Amino acid sequence: EGPIHVDMSRSKSSPSTDGGFALYPGDNVDGEGPIHCHGLAWPENPQDPESRYKGNNLFFVSMYDHLYTRGYVRNVPGAPKCGCLDRMPVVSRSDCTEVDVTELWVASYDEEKSSFTLDLDPENGVSIQFNACRGKGGNNDLEAYYHRLQIEGRASVEELAEVRQTLVGNNNCQRKIDEFVVTQGFEKV
């Protein structure tokens, strides 16, 4: 679950450098030790409840669950603590939280105006539950969740391919490190 490599050019403001990289070979037993990666995703449609309540999800995960409850306060050196996937370290996998939203709407008819209104119930209008993502072939896994969104037509194949550039899957670390260092002008001998 830990980082495989950090390409500091992906997020130039985080490490206070214009480039460089850090490699993290191995795993939680033989490598740098356990690192907790956590992400969230939402459908493309801005009217989808998961899209509309993504800010609530971000606050719950980052401020309540991780900072207040668990005390997670540090980032991987050279990487942002929080950011969009294209700026984060390449990792084998990431935990994931999704929102399950229930909205109670009240319809009213105004006879004088001959019109209907539709409003959220002021007392019980919104209920948000924060749950481990349910994904294609696995739960609490950001890549599996994004795969589910793609299957449901709520995310594109191209977006899923981009996700898989950062979340590369278990047992792929050394191969991804080898591929990355070649892009940096090095040759494995």
Short mmCIF file of N, CA, C and O in Angstrom, two decimals, residues 1-4 24-37 92-93 170 173:
data_model
loop_
_atom_site.label_atom_id
_atom_site.label_comp_id
_atom_site.label_asym_id
_atom_site.label_seq_id
_atom_site.Cartn_x
_atom_site.Cartn_y
_atom_site.Cartn_z
N GLU A 1 0.83 -1.19 0.00
CA GLU A 1 0.00 0.00 0.00
C GLU A 1 0.87 1.25 0.00
O GLU A 1 0.40 2.33 -0.26
N GLY A 2 2.13 1.12 0.30
CA GLY A 2 2.99 2.28 0.38
C GLY A 2 3.40 2.79 -0.98
O GLY A 2 3.06 2.23 -2.01
N PRO A 3 4.15 3.90 -0.99
CA PRO A 3 4.55 4.49 -2.26
C PRO A 3 5.57 3.62 -2.98
O PRO A 3 6.34 2.90 -2.35
N ILE A 4 5.52 3.70 -4.28
CA ILE A 4 6.48 3.01 -5.13
C ILE A 4 7.55 4.01 -5.55
O ILE A 4 8.72 3.78 -5.42
N TYR A 24 10.92 4.00 -3.61
CA TYR A 24 10.59 3.26 -2.39
C TYR A 24 10.41 1.78 -2.74
O TYR A 24 9.31 1.27 -2.80
N PRO A 25 11.53 1.07 -2.97
CA PRO A 25 11.42 -0.35 -3.32
C PRO A 25 11.01 -1.17 -2.10
O PRO A 25 11.20 -0.77 -0.97
N GLY A 26 10.47 -2.33 -2.35
CA GLY A 26 10.08 -3.23 -1.27
C GLY A 26 8.62 -3.05 -0.90
O GLY A 26 7.84 -2.38 -1.58
N ASP A 27 8.26 -3.64 0.22
CA ASP A 27 6.89 -3.54 0.70
C ASP A 27 6.92 -3.22 2.18
O ASP A 27 7.94 -2.82 2.72
N ASN A 28 5.80 -3.42 2.86
CA ASN A 28 5.73 -3.08 4.28
C ASN A 28 6.70 -3.89 5.14
O ASN A 28 7.02 -3.49 6.25
N VAL A 29 7.16 -5.03 4.66
CA VAL A 29 8.08 -5.85 5.44
C VAL A 29 9.53 -5.49 5.11
O VAL A 29 10.35 -5.29 5.99
N ASP A 30 9.84 -5.38 3.82
CA ASP A 30 11.23 -5.20 3.41
C ASP A 30 11.54 -3.77 2.95
O ASP A 30 12.68 -3.46 2.65
N GLY A 31 10.55 -2.92 2.85
CA GLY A 31 10.76 -1.60 2.28
C GLY A 31 10.77 -0.49 3.31
O GLY A 31 11.37 -0.61 4.37
N GLU A 32 10.06 0.57 3.00
CA GLU A 32 10.07 1.76 3.83
C GLU A 32 9.13 1.70 5.03
O GLU A 32 9.06 2.62 5.81
N GLY A 33 8.34 0.65 5.13
CA GLY A 33 7.39 0.56 6.24
C GLY A 33 6.00 0.94 5.78
O GLY A 33 5.79 1.36 4.65
N PRO A 34 5.02 0.76 6.66
CA PRO A 34 3.63 0.99 6.26
C PRO A 34 3.33 2.46 6.00
O PRO A 34 3.74 3.33 6.76
N ILE A 35 2.63 2.70 4.92
CA ILE A 35 2.15 4.02 4.55
C ILE A 35 0.66 3.88 4.28
O ILE A 35 0.23 2.93 3.62
N HIS A 36 -0.13 4.80 4.77
CA HIS A 36 -1.58 4.73 4.54
C HIS A 36 -1.95 5.67 3.40
O HIS A 36 -1.78 6.89 3.50
N CYS A 37 -2.45 5.12 2.32
CA CYS A 37 -2.94 5.91 1.19
C CYS A 37 -4.45 5.80 1.17
O CYS A 37 -5.01 4.72 1.34
N SER A 92 0.85 1.10 -4.92
CA SER A 92 0.24 -0.18 -5.31
C SER A 92 -1.27 -0.11 -5.20
O SER A 92 -1.98 -0.58 -6.09
N ARG A 93 -1.79 0.48 -4.12
CA ARG A 93 -3.23 0.57 -3.93
C ARG A 93 -3.55 1.70 -2.95
O ARG A 93 -2.65 2.24 -2.31
N ASN A 170 -1.05 -4.47 -6.70
CA ASN A 170 -0.09 -5.23 -5.89
C ASN A 170 0.86 -6.02 -6.78
O ASN A 170 0.52 -6.41 -7.89
N CYS A 173 5.35 -3.27 -8.06
CA CYS A 173 6.22 -2.16 -7.64
C CYS A 173 7.55 -2.13 -8.37
O CYS A 173 7.93 -1.10 -8.93
#
